[in-house]
Amino acid sequence: MSEQTEQNQRGVVIVGAGMAGVQTAVALREQGFTGPVTLLGAEPHQPYDRPPLSKAVLLGKAEDSAFDVDFEGLEIDLRLGTEVTGLRAADHELDTEAGPVPYGVLVLATGAQPLTLPGTEGVPGVHLLRTLDDAARLRPVLATAPRAVVVGAGWIGAEFATAAREAGCEVTVVEAADRVLAGALPAEAAEPMARWYEEAGAELITGARVAGIEEGRVLLADGRVLPAGAVVVGIGARPATGWLAGTGVERGPDGSITADAHLRTSLPGVYAVGDCASFPSGRYGTRLLVHHWDNALQGPRTVAANILAGEPAQVYDPVPYFWSEQFGRFVQYAGHHGGADALLLRGDPAGPAWSVCWLRDGALVAVLAVGRPRDLAQGRRLIEAAVPLDPAKVRDPATPLKSATV
């Protein structure tokens, strides 16, 4: 019996029932895999989509955001409430509280977990917003808390502040850096977004470190005290990979699983996909860790293809993409601006619609679009084509990006 046949008979086990895990299971069936597929989810809920948690679910416009997937019809063995605690690669087995789970091929899709503020564990009124349970706990808070404090002016902080203002809460957002989105965008691109907070009636405090959180208030390092009926911490996330220590799965300094260009890990027959894994990008000449929905949608198709081929068949090198809805604006980003040598603005950032384009050696490598979806769509194709552009045409918001080629 060949190793590939034996692996197929033992089946594929996927750890993590978020977007990346679910899409890997679905892609395997869509691409013709007929062996057993087991999907292990730590949460008790039916697998669900995360973006609506900070929007429709939080505001009570939807009860949940469960994926529309017929797991039974696809013959996917979905095991909920099953936390994986260990991996014994030599035995091709996972350890869970319910007992060992054997695998032929293993896919790690454990996602990321939110960072917490030290010393806030157990303090009443302190919330994270990552899971369906988090959203369920926060929903009644928005209806009753007159004032909320958000720690972190990143994407999730802005989205929660948007929802809180829509629900009628007074909101103060505290950011340790001197500007919003400091870890995601350069100052030229992020600076206009700071004005959105004031326009929405939310107070933004930058350059302020949180010294502590007590019930009903947030203490800043400069001595200020902010009253808070609720505190939401949105200071980033890290790959949920701590349980892999000592297993032989190589991880980077940030905890991300070090996958190769085919999304294989350092262990034979073990793949990694989604928020928990970094991958080398030939397009950008660097290793990328992408904590966004589109990566968790696209990567599984490559994993499934490579599992079915039995050898590396596809390289994963996407143009990263994400979006955010905040303060009445639809913000989209495609590409990776690290390494860019030119930043070009399209339109007036004080207005409702504008874009930022990043070029390297004359070619587009990233685009940020606010209310300009055509810029995003055309820019994404230009990034894939890697064609040289005319900077003057790029700067002209009346010129379609697709017409800005040299």
Coordinates of C-alpha atoms in Angstrom, one line a residue:
M1 CA 0.0 0.0 0.0
S2 CA 1.4 3.4 -1.0
E3 CA 2.0 6.1 1.6
Q4 CA -0.6 8.3 -0.2
T5 CA -3.2 5.5 -0.2
E6 CA -2.6 4.9 3.5
Q7 CA -2.9 8.6 4.3
N8 CA -6.2 8.8 2.4
Q9 CA -7.6 5.8 4.2
R10 CA -6.6 7.3 7.6
G11 CA -8.1 10.6 6.3
V12 CA -7.5 14.3 6.8
V13 CA -7.9 15.8 10.2
I14 CA -8.3 19.6 10.4
V15 CA -7.7 21.4 13.7
G16 CA -9.8 24.5 13.9
A17 CA -13.3 25.1 12.7
G18 CA -13.1 28.7 11.7
M19 CA -13.1 30.0 8.2
A20 CA -9.7 28.4 7.2
G21 CA -10.6 25.0 8.7
V22 CA -14.2 24.9 7.3
Q23 CA -13.0 26.0 3.8
T24 CA -10.2 23.3 3.8
A25 CA -12.8 20.6 4.5
V26 CA -15.2 22.0 1.8
A27 CA -12.3 22.4 -0.7
L28 CA -11.2 18.8 -0.2
R29 CA -14.7 17.5 -1.1
E30 CA -15.1 20.0 -4.0
Q31 CA -11.7 18.9 -5.4
G32 CA -12.7 15.2 -5.2
F33 CA -11.2 13.9 -2.0
T34 CA -13.2 10.8 -1.0
G35 CA -11.3 9.7 2.2
P36 CA -12.4 10.6 5.8
V37 CA -12.4 14.3 6.7
T38 CA -12.6 15.2 10.4
L39 CA -13.0 18.8 11.5
L40 CA -12.2 19.6 15.2
G41 CA -13.6 22.8 16.7
A42 CA -12.8 23.9 20.2
E43 CA -15.9 26.0 20.5
P44 CA -19.4 24.3 21.1
H45 CA -21.1 26.4 18.4
Q46 CA -21.7 25.5 14.8
P47 CA -18.7 27.0 12.8
Y48 CA -19.3 30.7 12.1
D49 CA -17.9 33.7 10.3
R50 CA -16.1 36.3 12.4
P51 CA -16.5 39.6 10.5
P52 CA -20.2 40.0 11.4
L53 CA -19.4 39.7 15.2
S54 CA -18.3 43.4 15.3
K55 CA -21.3 44.5 13.2
A56 CA -24.6 42.7 12.8
V57 CA -24.3 40.2 15.7
L58 CA -23.0 42.8 18.1
L59 CA -25.9 45.2 17.3
G60 CA -28.5 42.4 17.5
K61 CA -29.3 42.5 13.8
A62 CA -28.3 38.8 13.6
E63 CA -28.3 36.0 16.1
D64 CA -25.2 34.4 14.7
S65 CA -23.1 34.1 11.6
A66 CA -23.0 30.3 11.1
F67 CA -21.6 29.1 7.8
D68 CA -24.1 27.7 5.3
V69 CA -22.3 24.3 5.0
D70 CA -24.0 20.9 5.0
F71 CA -21.3 19.1 6.9
E72 CA -23.4 15.9 7.1
G73 CA -24.1 15.9 3.4
L74 CA -20.5 16.4 2.6
E75 CA -19.6 13.6 4.9
I76 CA -17.4 15.8 7.1
D77 CA -17.1 14.5 10.6
L78 CA -17.6 17.7 12.6
R79 CA -16.6 17.4 16.3
L80 CA -17.4 20.5 18.3
G81 CA -16.2 21.3 21.8
T82 CA -13.1 19.3 21.0
E83 CA -9.9 21.2 22.1
V84 CA -6.7 19.7 20.8
T85 CA -3.9 19.6 23.5
G86 CA -1.1 17.8 21.8
L87 CA 0.5 16.4 18.6
R88 CA 2.5 13.2 18.5
A89 CA 3.8 13.2 14.9
A90 CA 5.6 9.9 15.2
D91 CA 2.3 8.2 16.0
H92 CA 0.3 10.3 13.6
E93 CA -2.1 11.2 16.5
L94 CA -3.5 14.2 18.1
D95 CA -4.3 14.4 21.8
T96 CA -7.7 15.7 22.9
E97 CA -9.7 15.6 26.1
A98 CA -12.0 13.1 24.4
G99 CA -9.0 10.8 23.6
P100 CA -6.5 10.4 20.8
V101 CA -7.4 11.2 17.2
P102 CA -5.4 9.5 14.4
Y103 CA -4.7 11.2 11.1
G104 CA -3.2 10.5 7.7
V105 CA -2.8 14.1 6.8
L106 CA -3.1 16.9 9.3
V107 CA -4.1 20.5 8.6
L108 CA -3.5 23.2 11.3
A109 CA -6.0 26.0 11.1
T110 CA -6.2 27.1 14.7
G111 CA -6.4 30.8 13.9
A112 CA -5.4 33.6 16.3
Q113 CA -6.3 34.6 19.8
P114 CA -6.6 38.2 21.0
L115 CA -4.0 39.8 23.2
T116 CA -5.1 40.7 26.7
L117 CA -4.0 43.5 28.9
P118 CA -1.9 42.1 31.8
G119 CA -3.7 42.4 35.1
T120 CA -7.2 42.7 33.6
E121 CA -8.2 39.0 33.9
G122 CA -11.2 38.7 36.0
V123 CA -11.9 42.4 36.2
P124 CA -15.7 42.9 35.8
G125 CA -16.7 44.8 32.6
V126 CA -13.6 44.0 30.6
H127 CA -14.3 42.4 27.2
L128 CA -12.6 41.0 24.1
L129 CA -14.3 40.7 20.8
R130 CA -13.1 37.5 19.0
T131 CA -15.8 34.8 19.5
L132 CA -19.5 34.4 19.2
D133 CA -19.7 34.2 23.0
D134 CA -17.7 37.5 23.3
A135 CA -20.3 39.2 21.0
A136 CA -23.2 37.7 23.0
R137 CA -21.7 39.1 26.2
L138 CA -21.2 42.5 24.7
R139 CA -24.5 42.9 23.1
P140 CA -26.6 43.6 26.2
V141 CA -23.7 45.8 27.5
L142 CA -24.1 48.2 24.5
A143 CA -27.8 48.5 25.4
T144 CA -27.2 49.5 29.0
A145 CA -23.7 51.0 29.4
P146 CA -23.7 54.8 29.0
R147 CA -20.0 54.9 28.3
A148 CA -17.5 52.5 26.8
V149 CA -13.7 52.7 26.6
V150 CA -11.9 50.9 23.8
V151 CA -8.3 50.1 24.3
G152 CA -6.6 50.1 20.9
A153 CA -7.3 52.2 17.7
G154 CA -6.7 49.4 15.2
W155 CA -9.3 47.8 12.9
I156 CA -11.3 46.0 15.6
G157 CA -11.2 49.1 17.9
A158 CA -12.6 51.3 15.1
E159 CA -15.3 48.7 14.2
F160 CA -16.4 48.3 17.8
A161 CA -16.4 52.1 18.4
T162 CA -18.6 52.4 15.2
A163 CA -21.1 49.8 16.6
A164 CA -21.1 51.4 20.1
R165 CA -21.8 54.9 18.6
E166 CA -24.6 53.4 16.5
A167 CA -26.0 51.8 19.7
G168 CA -26.0 55.3 21.4
C169 CA -23.0 54.8 23.7
E170 CA -20.5 57.4 24.6
V171 CA -17.1 56.1 23.4
T172 CA -13.5 56.9 24.3
V173 CA -10.8 55.1 22.3
V174 CA -7.3 55.0 23.9
E175 CA -4.3 54.2 21.8
A176 CA -0.7 53.8 23.1
A177 CA 0.8 54.9 19.8
D178 CA 0.8 58.5 18.6
R179 CA -1.8 57.7 15.8
V180 CA -4.5 55.2 14.8
L181 CA -3.5 52.0 12.9
A182 CA 0.1 52.5 13.8
G183 CA 0.9 48.9 13.3
A184 CA -0.9 48.6 10.0
L185 CA -0.5 51.7 7.9
P186 CA 2.1 54.6 7.5
A187 CA 1.1 58.0 8.9
E188 CA 0.2 59.5 5.6
A189 CA -2.4 56.8 5.0
A190 CA -3.8 56.6 8.6
E191 CA -3.8 60.2 9.6
P192 CA -7.0 61.1 7.7
M193 CA -8.8 58.3 9.5
A194 CA -8.3 59.9 12.9
R195 CA -10.8 62.6 12.0
W196 CA -13.5 59.9 11.5
Y197 CA -13.6 59.3 15.3
E198 CA -14.5 63.0 16.1
E199 CA -17.0 63.1 13.2
A200 CA -18.8 60.1 14.7
G201 CA -18.8 61.6 18.2
A202 CA -16.1 59.3 19.6
E203 CA -13.3 60.7 21.7
L204 CA -9.8 59.6 20.5
I205 CA -6.8 59.7 22.9
T206 CA -3.5 58.8 21.3
G207 CA -0.1 58.5 22.9
A208 CA -1.7 57.3 26.1
R209 CA -0.7 54.1 27.9
V210 CA -3.2 52.2 30.1
A211 CA -1.8 51.8 33.6
G212 CA -4.6 49.7 34.9
I213 CA -8.3 48.8 34.7
E214 CA -10.6 48.7 37.6
E215 CA -14.3 48.0 37.7
G216 CA -16.0 51.1 36.1
R217 CA -12.9 53.0 35.2
V218 CA -9.6 53.0 33.1
L219 CA -6.5 54.4 34.6
L220 CA -4.0 56.1 32.2
A221 CA -0.3 56.3 32.9
D222 CA -0.5 60.1 32.9
G223 CA -2.9 60.1 35.8
R224 CA -6.1 60.5 33.9
V225 CA -9.1 58.4 34.9
L226 CA -11.7 57.5 32.3
P227 CA -15.2 56.3 33.5
A228 CA -16.2 53.1 31.8
G229 CA -19.4 51.1 31.9
A230 CA -17.6 48.6 29.7
V231 CA -14.0 48.2 28.5
V232 CA -13.2 46.5 25.2
V233 CA -9.6 45.5 24.5
G234 CA -8.6 45.4 20.9
I235 CA -4.8 45.5 20.9
G236 CA -4.1 42.7 18.4
A237 CA -3.9 39.0 18.2
R238 CA -1.3 36.3 18.1
P239 CA -1.4 32.9 16.4
A240 CA -3.1 30.3 18.6
T241 CA -0.2 27.8 18.4
G242 CA 1.1 27.6 22.0
W243 CA 0.0 23.9 22.2
L244 CA 2.5 23.0 19.4
A245 CA 5.6 23.7 21.6
G246 CA 7.9 20.7 21.5
T247 CA 6.0 18.9 18.7
G248 CA 8.5 19.5 15.9
V249 CA 6.3 22.1 14.1
E250 CA 8.6 25.0 13.4
R251 CA 7.3 28.4 14.5
G252 CA 8.5 31.9 14.1
P253 CA 9.3 34.5 16.9
D254 CA 5.7 35.7 16.6
G255 CA 4.3 32.2 17.2
S256 CA 3.2 31.7 13.6
I257 CA 3.7 28.3 12.1
T258 CA 6.4 28.5 9.5
A259 CA 4.8 27.1 6.4
D260 CA 6.5 26.8 3.0
A261 CA 5.3 28.0 -0.4
H262 CA 3.0 25.0 -0.6
L263 CA 1.6 25.6 3.0
R264 CA 3.5 22.6 4.3
T265 CA 5.0 22.7 7.8
S266 CA 8.3 21.3 8.9
L267 CA 6.6 17.9 9.6
P268 CA 5.8 15.6 6.8
G269 CA 2.1 15.3 6.0
V270 CA 1.2 18.4 8.1
Y271 CA -0.1 21.6 6.6
A272 CA -0.9 25.0 8.1
V273 CA -3.3 27.7 6.8
G274 CA -5.0 30.9 7.8
D275 CA -4.2 33.2 10.7
C276 CA -1.9 30.7 12.5
A277 CA 0.6 30.4 9.6
S278 CA 3.1 32.5 7.8
F279 CA 4.2 31.8 4.2
P280 CA 7.0 33.0 1.9
S281 CA 5.8 35.4 -0.8
G282 CA 7.8 35.3 -4.0
R283 CA 5.7 38.4 -5.1
Y284 CA 6.9 40.5 -2.2
G285 CA 10.2 38.8 -1.4
T286 CA 9.3 38.3 2.3
R287 CA 7.4 36.1 4.7
L288 CA 3.8 37.2 5.3
L289 CA 1.5 36.6 8.2
V290 CA -1.9 37.7 7.2
H291 CA -4.7 37.9 9.8
H292 CA -7.5 38.5 7.5
W293 CA -10.6 36.7 6.2
D294 CA -9.6 36.5 2.5
N295 CA -6.4 34.6 3.4
A296 CA -8.5 32.1 5.4
L297 CA -10.7 31.7 2.3
Q298 CA -8.0 31.4 -0.4
G299 CA -5.3 29.3 1.4
P300 CA -7.5 26.2 1.9
R301 CA -7.9 25.7 -1.9
T302 CA -4.1 25.4 -2.2
V303 CA -3.9 23.0 0.8
A304 CA -6.6 20.8 -0.6
A305 CA -5.0 20.7 -4.1
N306 CA -1.6 19.8 -2.6
I307 CA -3.1 17.1 -0.4
L308 CA -4.9 15.5 -3.3
A309 CA -1.8 15.7 -5.5
G310 CA 0.3 13.9 -2.9
E311 CA 3.1 16.2 -3.7
P312 CA 3.5 20.0 -4.0
A313 CA 1.3 21.0 -6.9
Q314 CA 0.4 24.6 -6.1
V315 CA 2.3 27.5 -4.7
Y316 CA 0.4 29.9 -2.5
D317 CA 1.4 33.5 -3.3
P318 CA -1.8 35.7 -3.1
V319 CA -2.3 39.4 -3.2
P320 CA -3.5 39.9 0.4
Y321 CA -6.8 41.6 0.8
F322 CA -9.0 42.8 3.6
W323 CA -11.8 45.3 4.3
S324 CA -13.2 47.1 7.3
E325 CA -16.5 48.9 7.8
Q326 CA -16.1 51.9 10.2
F327 CA -17.8 55.2 10.8
G328 CA -19.9 54.9 7.7
R329 CA -17.0 54.1 5.4
F330 CA -16.0 51.0 3.5
V331 CA -12.2 50.6 3.7
Q332 CA -10.4 48.1 1.5
Y333 CA -6.8 47.2 1.2
A334 CA -5.0 44.9 -1.2
G335 CA -1.3 44.0 -1.4
H336 CA 1.6 44.6 0.9
H337 CA 3.2 48.0 1.2
G338 CA 6.4 47.0 3.0
G339 CA 9.3 47.7 0.7
A340 CA 7.4 50.2 -1.4
D341 CA 9.5 53.2 -2.6
A342 CA 6.6 55.6 -3.5
L343 CA 3.3 56.6 -1.9
L344 CA 0.8 58.3 -4.2
L345 CA -2.5 59.8 -3.1
R346 CA -5.7 59.7 -5.2
G347 CA -8.4 62.2 -4.2
D348 CA -8.9 64.3 -1.1
P349 CA -8.6 62.4 2.2
A350 CA -10.9 65.0 3.7
G351 CA -13.7 63.8 1.4
P352 CA -15.8 60.7 1.3
A353 CA -13.7 58.8 -1.3
W354 CA -10.0 58.6 -1.8
S355 CA -7.2 56.1 -2.3
V356 CA -3.5 55.5 -1.5
C357 CA -1.3 53.6 -3.9
W358 CA 2.1 52.2 -3.1
L359 CA 4.7 51.6 -5.9
R360 CA 8.0 49.7 -6.0
D361 CA 10.2 50.2 -9.0
G362 CA 7.3 51.8 -10.8
A363 CA 4.8 48.9 -10.3
L364 CA 1.8 48.9 -7.9
V365 CA 2.4 46.7 -4.8
A366 CA -0.5 47.9 -2.6
V367 CA -3.7 50.0 -2.7
L368 CA -5.9 51.4 0.1
A369 CA -9.3 52.4 -1.1
V370 CA -11.9 54.4 0.9
G371 CA -15.2 54.5 -0.9
R372 CA -13.5 53.7 -4.2
P373 CA -14.2 50.1 -4.9
R374 CA -13.1 50.3 -8.5
D375 CA -9.6 51.5 -7.4
L376 CA -9.4 48.4 -5.3
A377 CA -10.6 46.0 -7.9
Q378 CA -8.5 47.5 -10.7
G379 CA -5.5 47.9 -8.4
R380 CA -5.6 44.3 -7.3
R381 CA -5.3 43.2 -11.0
L382 CA -2.5 45.6 -11.6
I383 CA -0.6 44.2 -8.6
E384 CA -1.0 40.7 -10.0
A385 CA 0.2 41.9 -13.4
A386 CA 3.2 43.8 -12.0
V387 CA 3.1 46.3 -14.9
P388 CA 4.8 49.8 -14.6
L389 CA 2.5 52.7 -14.0
D390 CA 2.6 56.5 -14.7
P391 CA 2.7 58.2 -11.3
A392 CA 0.9 61.3 -12.7
K393 CA -2.0 59.2 -13.9
V394 CA -2.1 57.3 -10.6
R395 CA -2.4 60.6 -8.7
D396 CA -5.4 61.7 -10.9
P397 CA -8.6 60.4 -9.3
A398 CA -10.5 61.0 -12.5
T399 CA -8.2 58.5 -14.4
P400 CA -9.2 54.9 -13.9
L401 CA -6.3 53.0 -12.3
K402 CA -6.4 50.4 -15.1
S403 CA -5.6 53.3 -17.5
A404 CA -2.6 54.4 -15.6
T405 CA -0.2 52.0 -17.2
V406 CA 2.9 53.4 -18.9

